[in-house]
Coordinates of C-alpha atoms and ligand atoms in Angstrom, one line a residue:
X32 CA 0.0 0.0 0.0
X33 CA 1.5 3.5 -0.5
X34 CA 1.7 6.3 1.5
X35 CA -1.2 8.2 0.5
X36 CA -3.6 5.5 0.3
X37 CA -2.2 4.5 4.2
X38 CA -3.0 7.6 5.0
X39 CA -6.5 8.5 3.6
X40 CA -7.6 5.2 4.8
X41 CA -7.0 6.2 8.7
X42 CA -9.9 8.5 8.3
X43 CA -12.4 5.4 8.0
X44 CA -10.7 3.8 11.6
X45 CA -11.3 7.6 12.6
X46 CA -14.9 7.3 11.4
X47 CA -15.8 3.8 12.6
X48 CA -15.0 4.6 16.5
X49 CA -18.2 6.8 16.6
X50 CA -20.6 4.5 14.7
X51 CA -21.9 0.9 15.1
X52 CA -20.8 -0.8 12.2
X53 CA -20.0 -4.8 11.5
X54 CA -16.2 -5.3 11.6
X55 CA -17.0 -6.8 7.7
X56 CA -18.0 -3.2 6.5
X57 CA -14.7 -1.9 7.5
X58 CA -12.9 -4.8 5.8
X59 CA -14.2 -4.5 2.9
X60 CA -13.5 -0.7 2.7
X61 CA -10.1 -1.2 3.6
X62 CA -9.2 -2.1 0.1
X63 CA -10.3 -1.3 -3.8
X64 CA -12.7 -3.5 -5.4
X65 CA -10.7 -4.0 -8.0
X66 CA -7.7 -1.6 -10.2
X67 CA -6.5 -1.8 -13.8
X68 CA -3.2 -0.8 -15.1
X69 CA -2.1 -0.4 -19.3
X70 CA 0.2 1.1 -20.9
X71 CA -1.1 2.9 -23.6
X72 CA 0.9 3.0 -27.0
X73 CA 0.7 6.3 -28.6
X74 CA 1.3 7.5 -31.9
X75 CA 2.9 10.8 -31.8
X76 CA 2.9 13.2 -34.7
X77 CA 6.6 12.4 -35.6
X78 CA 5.6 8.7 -36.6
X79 CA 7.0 7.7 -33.2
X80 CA 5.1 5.4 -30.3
X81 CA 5.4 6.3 -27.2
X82 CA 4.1 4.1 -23.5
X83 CA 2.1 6.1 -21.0
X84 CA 1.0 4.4 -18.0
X85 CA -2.7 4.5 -16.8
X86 CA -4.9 3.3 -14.1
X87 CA -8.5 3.2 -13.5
X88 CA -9.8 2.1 -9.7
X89 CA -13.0 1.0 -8.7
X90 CA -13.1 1.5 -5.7
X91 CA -16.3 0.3 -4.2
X92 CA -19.4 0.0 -5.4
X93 CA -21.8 -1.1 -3.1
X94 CA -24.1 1.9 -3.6
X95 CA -24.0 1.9 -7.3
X96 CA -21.8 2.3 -10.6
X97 CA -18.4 3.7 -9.7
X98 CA -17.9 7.1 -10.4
X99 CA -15.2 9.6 -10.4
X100 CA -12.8 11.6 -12.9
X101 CA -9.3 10.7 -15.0
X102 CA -6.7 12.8 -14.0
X103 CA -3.6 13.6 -16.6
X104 CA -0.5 14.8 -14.9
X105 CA 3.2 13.6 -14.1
X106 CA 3.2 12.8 -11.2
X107 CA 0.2 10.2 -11.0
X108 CA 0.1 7.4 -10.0
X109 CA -1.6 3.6 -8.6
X110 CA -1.2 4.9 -4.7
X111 CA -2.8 8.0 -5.8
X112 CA -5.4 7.5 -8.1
X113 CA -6.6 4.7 -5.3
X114 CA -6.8 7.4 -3.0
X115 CA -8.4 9.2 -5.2
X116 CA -10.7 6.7 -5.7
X117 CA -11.2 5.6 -2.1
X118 CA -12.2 9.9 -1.4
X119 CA -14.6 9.7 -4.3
X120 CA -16.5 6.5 -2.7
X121 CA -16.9 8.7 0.6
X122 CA -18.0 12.0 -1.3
X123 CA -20.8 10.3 -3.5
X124 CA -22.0 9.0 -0.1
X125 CA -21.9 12.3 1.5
X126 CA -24.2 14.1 -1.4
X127 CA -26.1 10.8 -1.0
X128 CA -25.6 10.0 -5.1
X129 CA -26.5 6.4 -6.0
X130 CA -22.9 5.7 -7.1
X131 CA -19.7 4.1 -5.6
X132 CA -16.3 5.8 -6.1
X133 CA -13.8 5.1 -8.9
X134 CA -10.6 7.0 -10.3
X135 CA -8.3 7.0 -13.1
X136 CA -5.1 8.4 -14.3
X137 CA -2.7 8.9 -16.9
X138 CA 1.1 9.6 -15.9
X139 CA 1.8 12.3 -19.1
X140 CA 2.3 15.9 -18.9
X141 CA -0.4 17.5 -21.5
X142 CA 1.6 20.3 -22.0
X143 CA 4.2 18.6 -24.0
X144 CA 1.5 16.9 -26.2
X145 CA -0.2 18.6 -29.1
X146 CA -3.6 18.6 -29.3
X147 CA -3.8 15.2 -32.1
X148 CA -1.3 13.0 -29.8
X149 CA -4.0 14.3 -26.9
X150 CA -6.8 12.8 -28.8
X151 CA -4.6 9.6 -29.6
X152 CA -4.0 9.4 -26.0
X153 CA -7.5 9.6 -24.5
X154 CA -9.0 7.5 -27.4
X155 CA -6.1 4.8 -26.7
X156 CA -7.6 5.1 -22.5
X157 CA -11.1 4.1 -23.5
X158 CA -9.9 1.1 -26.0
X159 CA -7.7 -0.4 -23.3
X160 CA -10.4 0.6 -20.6
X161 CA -13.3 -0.2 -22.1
X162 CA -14.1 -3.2 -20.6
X163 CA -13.9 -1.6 -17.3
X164 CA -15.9 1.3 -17.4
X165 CA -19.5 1.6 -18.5
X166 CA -22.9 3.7 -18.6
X167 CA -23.8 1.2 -15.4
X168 CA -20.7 -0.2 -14.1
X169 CA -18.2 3.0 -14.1
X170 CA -18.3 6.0 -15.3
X171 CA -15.4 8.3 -15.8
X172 CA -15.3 12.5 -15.8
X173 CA -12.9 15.5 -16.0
X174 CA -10.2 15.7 -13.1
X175 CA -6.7 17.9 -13.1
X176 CA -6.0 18.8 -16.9
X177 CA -8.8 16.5 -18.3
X178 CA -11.4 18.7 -19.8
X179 CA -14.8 18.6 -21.8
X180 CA -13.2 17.9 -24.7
X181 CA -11.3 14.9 -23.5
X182 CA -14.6 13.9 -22.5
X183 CA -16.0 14.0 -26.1
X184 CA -13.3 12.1 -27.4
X185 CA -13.9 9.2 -24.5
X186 CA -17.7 9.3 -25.2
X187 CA -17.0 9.0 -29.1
X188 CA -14.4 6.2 -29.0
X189 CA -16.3 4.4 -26.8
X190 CA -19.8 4.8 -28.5
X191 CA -17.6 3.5 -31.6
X192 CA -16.4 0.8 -29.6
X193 CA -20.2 -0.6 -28.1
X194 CA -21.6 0.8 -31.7
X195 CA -24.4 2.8 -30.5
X196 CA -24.7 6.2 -29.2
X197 CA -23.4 6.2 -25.0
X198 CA -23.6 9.3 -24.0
X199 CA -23.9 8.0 -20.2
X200 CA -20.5 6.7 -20.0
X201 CA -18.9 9.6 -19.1
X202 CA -20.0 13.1 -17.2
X203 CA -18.6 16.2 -18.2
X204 CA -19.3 16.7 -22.1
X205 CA -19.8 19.4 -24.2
X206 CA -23.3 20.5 -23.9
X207 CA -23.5 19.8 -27.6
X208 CA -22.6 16.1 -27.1
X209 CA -25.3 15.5 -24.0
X210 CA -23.4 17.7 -21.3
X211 CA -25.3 19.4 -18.8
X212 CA -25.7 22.9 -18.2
X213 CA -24.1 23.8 -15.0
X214 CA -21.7 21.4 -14.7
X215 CA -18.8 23.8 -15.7
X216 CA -19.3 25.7 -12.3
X217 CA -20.3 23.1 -10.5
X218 CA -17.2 22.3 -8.2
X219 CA -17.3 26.0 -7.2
X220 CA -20.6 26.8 -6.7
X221 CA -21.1 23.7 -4.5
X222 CA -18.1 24.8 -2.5
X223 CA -19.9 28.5 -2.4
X224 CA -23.3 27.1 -1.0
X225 CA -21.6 25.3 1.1
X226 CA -19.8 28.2 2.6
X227 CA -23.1 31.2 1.9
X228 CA -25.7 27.8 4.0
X229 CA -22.9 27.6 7.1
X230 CA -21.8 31.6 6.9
X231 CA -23.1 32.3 10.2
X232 CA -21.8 28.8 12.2
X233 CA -18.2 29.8 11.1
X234 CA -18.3 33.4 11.3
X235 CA -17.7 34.8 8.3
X236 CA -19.8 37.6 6.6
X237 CA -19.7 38.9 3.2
X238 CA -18.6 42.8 4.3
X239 CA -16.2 41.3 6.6
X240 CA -14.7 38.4 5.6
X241 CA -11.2 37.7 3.2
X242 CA -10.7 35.3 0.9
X243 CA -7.3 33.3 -0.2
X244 CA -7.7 30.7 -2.7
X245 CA -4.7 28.9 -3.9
X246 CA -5.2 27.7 -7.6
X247 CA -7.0 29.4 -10.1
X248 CA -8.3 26.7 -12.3
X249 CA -12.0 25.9 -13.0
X250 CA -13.1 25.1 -9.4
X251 CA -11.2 27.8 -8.1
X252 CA -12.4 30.5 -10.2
X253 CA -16.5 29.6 -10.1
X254 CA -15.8 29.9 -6.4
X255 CA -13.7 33.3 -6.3
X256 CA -15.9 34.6 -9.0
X257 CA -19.3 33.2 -6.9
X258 CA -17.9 34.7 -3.5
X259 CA -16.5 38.3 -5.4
X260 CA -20.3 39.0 -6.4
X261 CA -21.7 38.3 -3.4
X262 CA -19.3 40.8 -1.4
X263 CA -16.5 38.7 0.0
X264 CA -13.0 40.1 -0.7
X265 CA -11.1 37.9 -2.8
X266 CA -7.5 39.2 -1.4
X267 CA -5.4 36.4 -2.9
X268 CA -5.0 33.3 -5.9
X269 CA -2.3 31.5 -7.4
X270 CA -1.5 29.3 -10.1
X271 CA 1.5 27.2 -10.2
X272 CA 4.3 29.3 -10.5
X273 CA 3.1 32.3 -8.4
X274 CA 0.7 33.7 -6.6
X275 CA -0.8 37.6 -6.7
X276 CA -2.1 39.4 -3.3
X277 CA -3.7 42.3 -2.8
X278 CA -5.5 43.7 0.6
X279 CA -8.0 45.7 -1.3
X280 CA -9.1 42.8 -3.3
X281 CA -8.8 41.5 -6.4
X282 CA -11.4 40.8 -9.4
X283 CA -11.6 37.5 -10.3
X284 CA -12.9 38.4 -14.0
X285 CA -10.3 40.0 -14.9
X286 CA -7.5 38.2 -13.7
X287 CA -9.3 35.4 -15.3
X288 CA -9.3 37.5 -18.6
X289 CA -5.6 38.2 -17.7
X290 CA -4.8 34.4 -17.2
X291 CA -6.2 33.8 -20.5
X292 CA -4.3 35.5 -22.5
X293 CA -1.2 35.0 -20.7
X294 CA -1.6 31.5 -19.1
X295 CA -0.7 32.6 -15.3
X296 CA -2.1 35.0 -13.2
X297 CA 0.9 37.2 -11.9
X298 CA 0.9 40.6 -13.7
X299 CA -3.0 40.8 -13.3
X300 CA -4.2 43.9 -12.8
X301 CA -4.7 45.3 -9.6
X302 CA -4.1 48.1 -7.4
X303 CA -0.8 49.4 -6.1
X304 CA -1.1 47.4 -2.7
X305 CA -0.7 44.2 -4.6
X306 CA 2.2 42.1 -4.5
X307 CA 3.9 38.7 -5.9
X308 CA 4.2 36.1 -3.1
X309 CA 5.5 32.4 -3.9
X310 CA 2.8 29.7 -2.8
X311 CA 3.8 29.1 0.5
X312 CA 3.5 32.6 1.5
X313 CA 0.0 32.6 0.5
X314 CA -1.5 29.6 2.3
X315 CA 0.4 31.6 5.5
X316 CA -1.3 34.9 4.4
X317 CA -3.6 36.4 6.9
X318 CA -7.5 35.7 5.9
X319 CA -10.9 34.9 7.4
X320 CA -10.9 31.6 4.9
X321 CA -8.2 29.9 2.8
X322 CA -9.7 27.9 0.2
X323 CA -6.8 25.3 -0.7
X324 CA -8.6 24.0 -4.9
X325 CA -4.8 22.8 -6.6
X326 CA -3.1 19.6 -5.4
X327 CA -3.0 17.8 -2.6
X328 CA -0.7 17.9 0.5
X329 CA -0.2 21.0 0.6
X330 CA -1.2 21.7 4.4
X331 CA 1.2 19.9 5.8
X332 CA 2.8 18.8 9.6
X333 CA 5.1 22.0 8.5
X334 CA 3.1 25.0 7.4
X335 CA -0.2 23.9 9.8
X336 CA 1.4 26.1 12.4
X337 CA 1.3 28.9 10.3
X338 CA -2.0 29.3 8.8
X339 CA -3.6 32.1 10.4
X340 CA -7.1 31.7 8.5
X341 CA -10.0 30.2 11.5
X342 CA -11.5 28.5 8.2
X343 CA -10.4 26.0 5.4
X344 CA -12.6 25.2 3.1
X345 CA -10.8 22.1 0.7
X346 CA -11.7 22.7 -2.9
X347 CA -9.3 20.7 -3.9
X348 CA -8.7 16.8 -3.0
X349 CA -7.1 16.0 -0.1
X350 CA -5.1 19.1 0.1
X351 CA -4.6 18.7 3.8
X352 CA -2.8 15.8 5.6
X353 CA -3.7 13.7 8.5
X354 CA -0.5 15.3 10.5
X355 CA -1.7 19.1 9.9
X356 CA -5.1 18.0 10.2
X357 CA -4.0 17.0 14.4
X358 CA -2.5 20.3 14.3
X359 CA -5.4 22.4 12.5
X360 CA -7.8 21.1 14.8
X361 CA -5.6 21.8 18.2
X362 CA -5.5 25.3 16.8
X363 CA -9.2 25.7 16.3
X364 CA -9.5 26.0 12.9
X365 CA -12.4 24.4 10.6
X366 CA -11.7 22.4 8.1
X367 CA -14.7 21.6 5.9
X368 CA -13.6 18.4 4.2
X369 CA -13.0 17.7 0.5
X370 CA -15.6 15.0 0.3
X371 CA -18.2 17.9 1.2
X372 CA -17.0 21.0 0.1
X373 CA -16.1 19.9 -3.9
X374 CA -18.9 17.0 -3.7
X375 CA -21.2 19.4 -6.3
X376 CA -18.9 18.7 -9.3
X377 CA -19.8 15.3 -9.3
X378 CA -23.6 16.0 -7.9
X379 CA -24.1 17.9 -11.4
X380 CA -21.9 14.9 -13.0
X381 CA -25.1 12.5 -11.2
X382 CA -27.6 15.3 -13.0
X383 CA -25.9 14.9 -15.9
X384 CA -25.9 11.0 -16.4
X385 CA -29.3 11.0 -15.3
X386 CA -30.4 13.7 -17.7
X387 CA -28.6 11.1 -20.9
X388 CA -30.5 8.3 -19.5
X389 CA -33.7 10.2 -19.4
X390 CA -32.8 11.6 -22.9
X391 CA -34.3 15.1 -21.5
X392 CA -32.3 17.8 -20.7
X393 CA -32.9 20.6 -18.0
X394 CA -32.8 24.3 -17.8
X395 CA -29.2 25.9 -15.6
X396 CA -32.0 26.9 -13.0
X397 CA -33.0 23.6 -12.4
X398 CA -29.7 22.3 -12.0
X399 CA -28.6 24.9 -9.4
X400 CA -31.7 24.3 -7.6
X401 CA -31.1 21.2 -7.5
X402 CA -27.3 21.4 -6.8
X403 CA -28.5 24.0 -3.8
X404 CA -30.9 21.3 -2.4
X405 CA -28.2 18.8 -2.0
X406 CA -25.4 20.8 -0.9
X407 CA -27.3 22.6 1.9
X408 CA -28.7 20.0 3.8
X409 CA -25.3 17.6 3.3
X410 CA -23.4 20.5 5.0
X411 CA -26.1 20.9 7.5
X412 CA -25.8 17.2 8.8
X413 CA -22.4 17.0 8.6
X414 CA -22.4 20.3 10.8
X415 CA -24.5 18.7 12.8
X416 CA -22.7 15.4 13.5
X417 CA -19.7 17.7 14.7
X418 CA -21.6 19.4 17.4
X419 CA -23.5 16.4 18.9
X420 CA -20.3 14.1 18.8
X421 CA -18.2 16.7 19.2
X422 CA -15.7 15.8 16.8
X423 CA -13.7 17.9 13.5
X424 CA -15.5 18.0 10.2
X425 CA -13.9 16.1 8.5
X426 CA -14.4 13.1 10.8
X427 CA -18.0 14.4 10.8
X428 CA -18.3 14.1 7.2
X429 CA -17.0 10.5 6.8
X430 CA -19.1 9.5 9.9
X431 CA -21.8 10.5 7.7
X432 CA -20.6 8.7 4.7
X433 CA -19.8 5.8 6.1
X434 CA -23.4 4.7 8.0
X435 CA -24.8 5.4 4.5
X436 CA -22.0 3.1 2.9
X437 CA -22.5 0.6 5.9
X438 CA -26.3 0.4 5.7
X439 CA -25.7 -0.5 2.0
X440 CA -23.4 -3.1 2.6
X441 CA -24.9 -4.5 5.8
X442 CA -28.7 -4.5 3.8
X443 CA -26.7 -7.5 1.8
X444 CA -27.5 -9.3 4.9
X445 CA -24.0 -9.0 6.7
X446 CA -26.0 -8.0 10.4
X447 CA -29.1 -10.8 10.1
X448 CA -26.7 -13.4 8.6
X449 CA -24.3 -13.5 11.9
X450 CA -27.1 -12.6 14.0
X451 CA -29.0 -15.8 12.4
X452 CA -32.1 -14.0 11.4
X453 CA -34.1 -13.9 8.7
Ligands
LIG730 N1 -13.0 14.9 -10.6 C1 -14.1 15.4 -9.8 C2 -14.0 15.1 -8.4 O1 -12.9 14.8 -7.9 C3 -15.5 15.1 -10.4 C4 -15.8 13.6 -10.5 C5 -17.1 13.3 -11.3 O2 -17.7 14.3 -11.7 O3 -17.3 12.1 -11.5 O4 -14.9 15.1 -7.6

C-alpha cells in the first residue's frame, strides 16, 4: 500500500470509533474493489510510439456504478489514483448520489503533447479501458488537466467501440454532445453554498470576511468569481508558478481575462497594494478563509502552524494531511472536508448522467436548484454530527458517509446473517 492511500484510509478507523458498524463493512472498505493498469501506445505526430502508464480504480461500489474523474499529470500514479478513488467512494455517499467511487489516471504531462497525440492518447484510454468502465458499471469524468473535450473524445471512441450512441459513459461533455448545463461551475458553486448555508456557524460575513484561494483553475475560479459578487473580498489566488495578493481585493474576472491571454495569473491587474508572493506565503497569508482548490498535500505537519485563517474550506482533494489536520484542529481552525465542500462537481456529474439516460435535458436553473438542495442540507448534517459528537469536520463528514455506505453493505444481509435471522 502506498503512503497516501495508508494515510487516507486512517480517516475510516477515525470514522468507525463513533458509529456501530459490523467489523466486515470496514474490511471490505479497507481495500479497492478492483484496479487496472495499461500502458497505452501512442502515436505521436513524428511517426513515433510512445508508452504512458494509466490506471482506473474501482473503488467500491456497493451503492452503485463507480464514479469519479481521470486525471492527466506527471506525477500520477496507482497509490494515488486509489486514493483518489477511495475519497470519491466517501463523497458520493456524502451528497447521497446512488454511485460508488472510482478514479483514473494517466502519468503524461499535457503540456508537451499537441492537441492530435492528446486525442490519440484519450481514445487509446477508452480502447484499453473499455471493458472496465460503462454507462452502469463505471463511469469516468474531467479531473486535473482532463477537460470537456477529453470527455468527447472518450464518449465517441467508446460509443464506436459498443456501436451505438453512449452518451452516459462519461459526465462532463460538451453541452453539444449531452453535457449538462451547469456542470462547468459546478465544483465552485457547491463549495460557495456550502460556505453562503454555514456563513453564520463559522463566522464569516460577506462585508467582513477575506478570501485566499490557492489555484486558479476551474473550481477555483467559479468559487472566487461566486464569492467576489456576493461581497467577499477575494484578497489572494495563485496558479503554479506564483501567486498575486492584494488587501483591497482582487477581481476574479479579470485576472481570469488576464490568465487567458497570458496563461498565469501574476501581472493581473490590480491596485498598487498588490504584490507577488511564492505559494507558501499565500497559504500563511492572513485571511478569514483559505480555500486550498490545486493539489494535494499542501497543508502539511510544516506550514499547519502557520496558517492564520480560522477557516479552510478544501476545494481541492485531499489538500490537507492527516499530521496538519492533528495540528489544524488543536488550533481551532475548521476544516470543511473535500468529500463535502467539492462534492457538487460530481452531484451535477449524477444530474448529468441522469439527464442522458432520461434523454431530456434541464434548464441551468433547475440544476442549481437542485445542486443548492443537496449541498445545503449535506453541510447541515455533517455540521451537525460535529456538534453532537463533538468531533472535526472532516471526521464528521465520513461518519456521515460511512453509516450510508455501511447500511448499504450491511442490507446484503452481513447483520441478520451472523445474528442468524431472517
Ligand atoms: N473529478 C471530480 C472530483 O474529484 C469530479 C468527478 C465526477 O464528476 O465524477 O470530484
Amino acid at each position: 500500500m502506498g503512503a497516501l492511500f495508508t494515510k487516507a484510509r486512517k480517516r475510516l478507523k477515525a470514522a468507525a470509533k463513533h458509529l456501530d458498524v459490523h467489523p466486515d463493512v470496514i474490511e471490505k472498505l479497507r481495500y479497492p474493489k478492483e484496479t487496472l493498469a495499461a500502458t497505452l501506445l501512442v502515436r505521436m505526430d513524428d511517426g513515433s510510439r510512445r508508452g504512458f502508464k494509466a490506471w482506473r480504480c474501482r473503488y467500491d461500489d456497493t451503492r452503485g456504478p463507480t464514479k469519479g474523474g481521470i486525471r492527466y499529470h506527471p506525477a500520477v500514479n496507482l497509490d494515488e489514483v486509489m486514493t483518489l478513488a477511495f475519497w470519491m467512494t466517501f463523497k458520493c455517499a456524502v451528497a447521497n448520489l446512488p454511485y460508488g467511487g472510482g478514479k483514473g489516471g494517466v502519468a503524461v504531462d499535457v503540456k508537451q503533447l499537441s492537441r492530435t497525440e492528446l486525442e490519440r492518447l484519450s481514445r487509446a484510454y477508452v480502447q484499453a479501458f473499455a471493458r472496465f468502465i460503462g454507462p452502469d458499471r463505471d463511469i469516468p469524468a474531467p479531473d486535473m488537466y482532463t477537460n470537456g473535450i477529453v470527455m468527447a473524445w472518450m464518449a465517441d471512441e467508446y460509443s464506436m467501440m459498443a456501436d451505438q450512441p453512449s452518451p452516459g459513459v462519461i459526465t462532463g461533455k460538451p453541452i453539444a454532445l449531452g453535457g449538462s448545463l451547469g456542470r462547468d461551475d459546478a465544483t465552485g458553486r457547491g463549495g460557495y453554498f456550502v460556505i453562503r448555508h454555514l456563513e453564520k456557524d463559522l463566522g464569516l460575513s460577506p462585508d467582513k470576511s477575506r478570501v485566499v484561494v490557492q489555484g486558479f483553475g476551474n473550481a477555483a475560479y467559479h468559487f472566487a468569481r461566486l464569492m467576489h459578487a456576493d461581497g467577499y473580498k477575494i484578497i489572494g489566488v495563485s496558479d503554479s508558478r506564483s501567486a498575486i495578493y492584494d488587501p483591497d481585493g482582487l477581481d476574479p474576472l479579470a485576472v481570469m481575462e488576464h490568465k487567458n491571454k497570458t496563461g498565469r495569473v501574476a501581472g493581473a491587474p490590480t491596485n498598487r497594494k498588490a504584490k507577488e508572493l511564492s505559494n507558501a506565503e499565500l497559504l500563511e497569508t492572513e485571511c478569514n478563509l483559505l480555500v486550498p482548490a490545486a493539489m494535494e498535500s499542501q497543508l502539511v505537519q510544516d506550514n499547519a502552524d502557520k496558517i492564520k485563517a480560522p477557516v479552510v474550506l478544501e476545494l481541492a482533494n485531499g489538500p490537507t494531511t492527516p499530521a496538519a489536520d492533528t495540528i489544524l484542529a488543536k488550533r481551532g481552525i475548521t476544516v470543511i472536508p473535500d468529500i463535502l465542500a467539492n462534492a457538487g462537481g460530481v452531484t451535477v456529474s449524477y444530474f448529468e448522467w441522469v439527464q442522458n439516460k432520461a434523454g431530456y435535458y434541464w434548464p441551468v436553473q433547475e440544476v442549481q436548484t437542485k445542486l443548492r438542495a443537496i449541498m445545503e442540507p449535506e453541510a447541515r448534517r455533517v455540521w451537525d454530527i460535529k456538534l453532537e459528537k463533538n468531533i472535526d469536520m472532516r471526521t464528521a463528514a465520513y461518519v456521515h458517509a460511512l453509516h450510508r455506505i455501511a447500511s448499504a453493505i450491511e442490507a446484503h444481509g452481513t447483520k441478520a446473517f451472523f445474528a442468524g435471522g431472517a
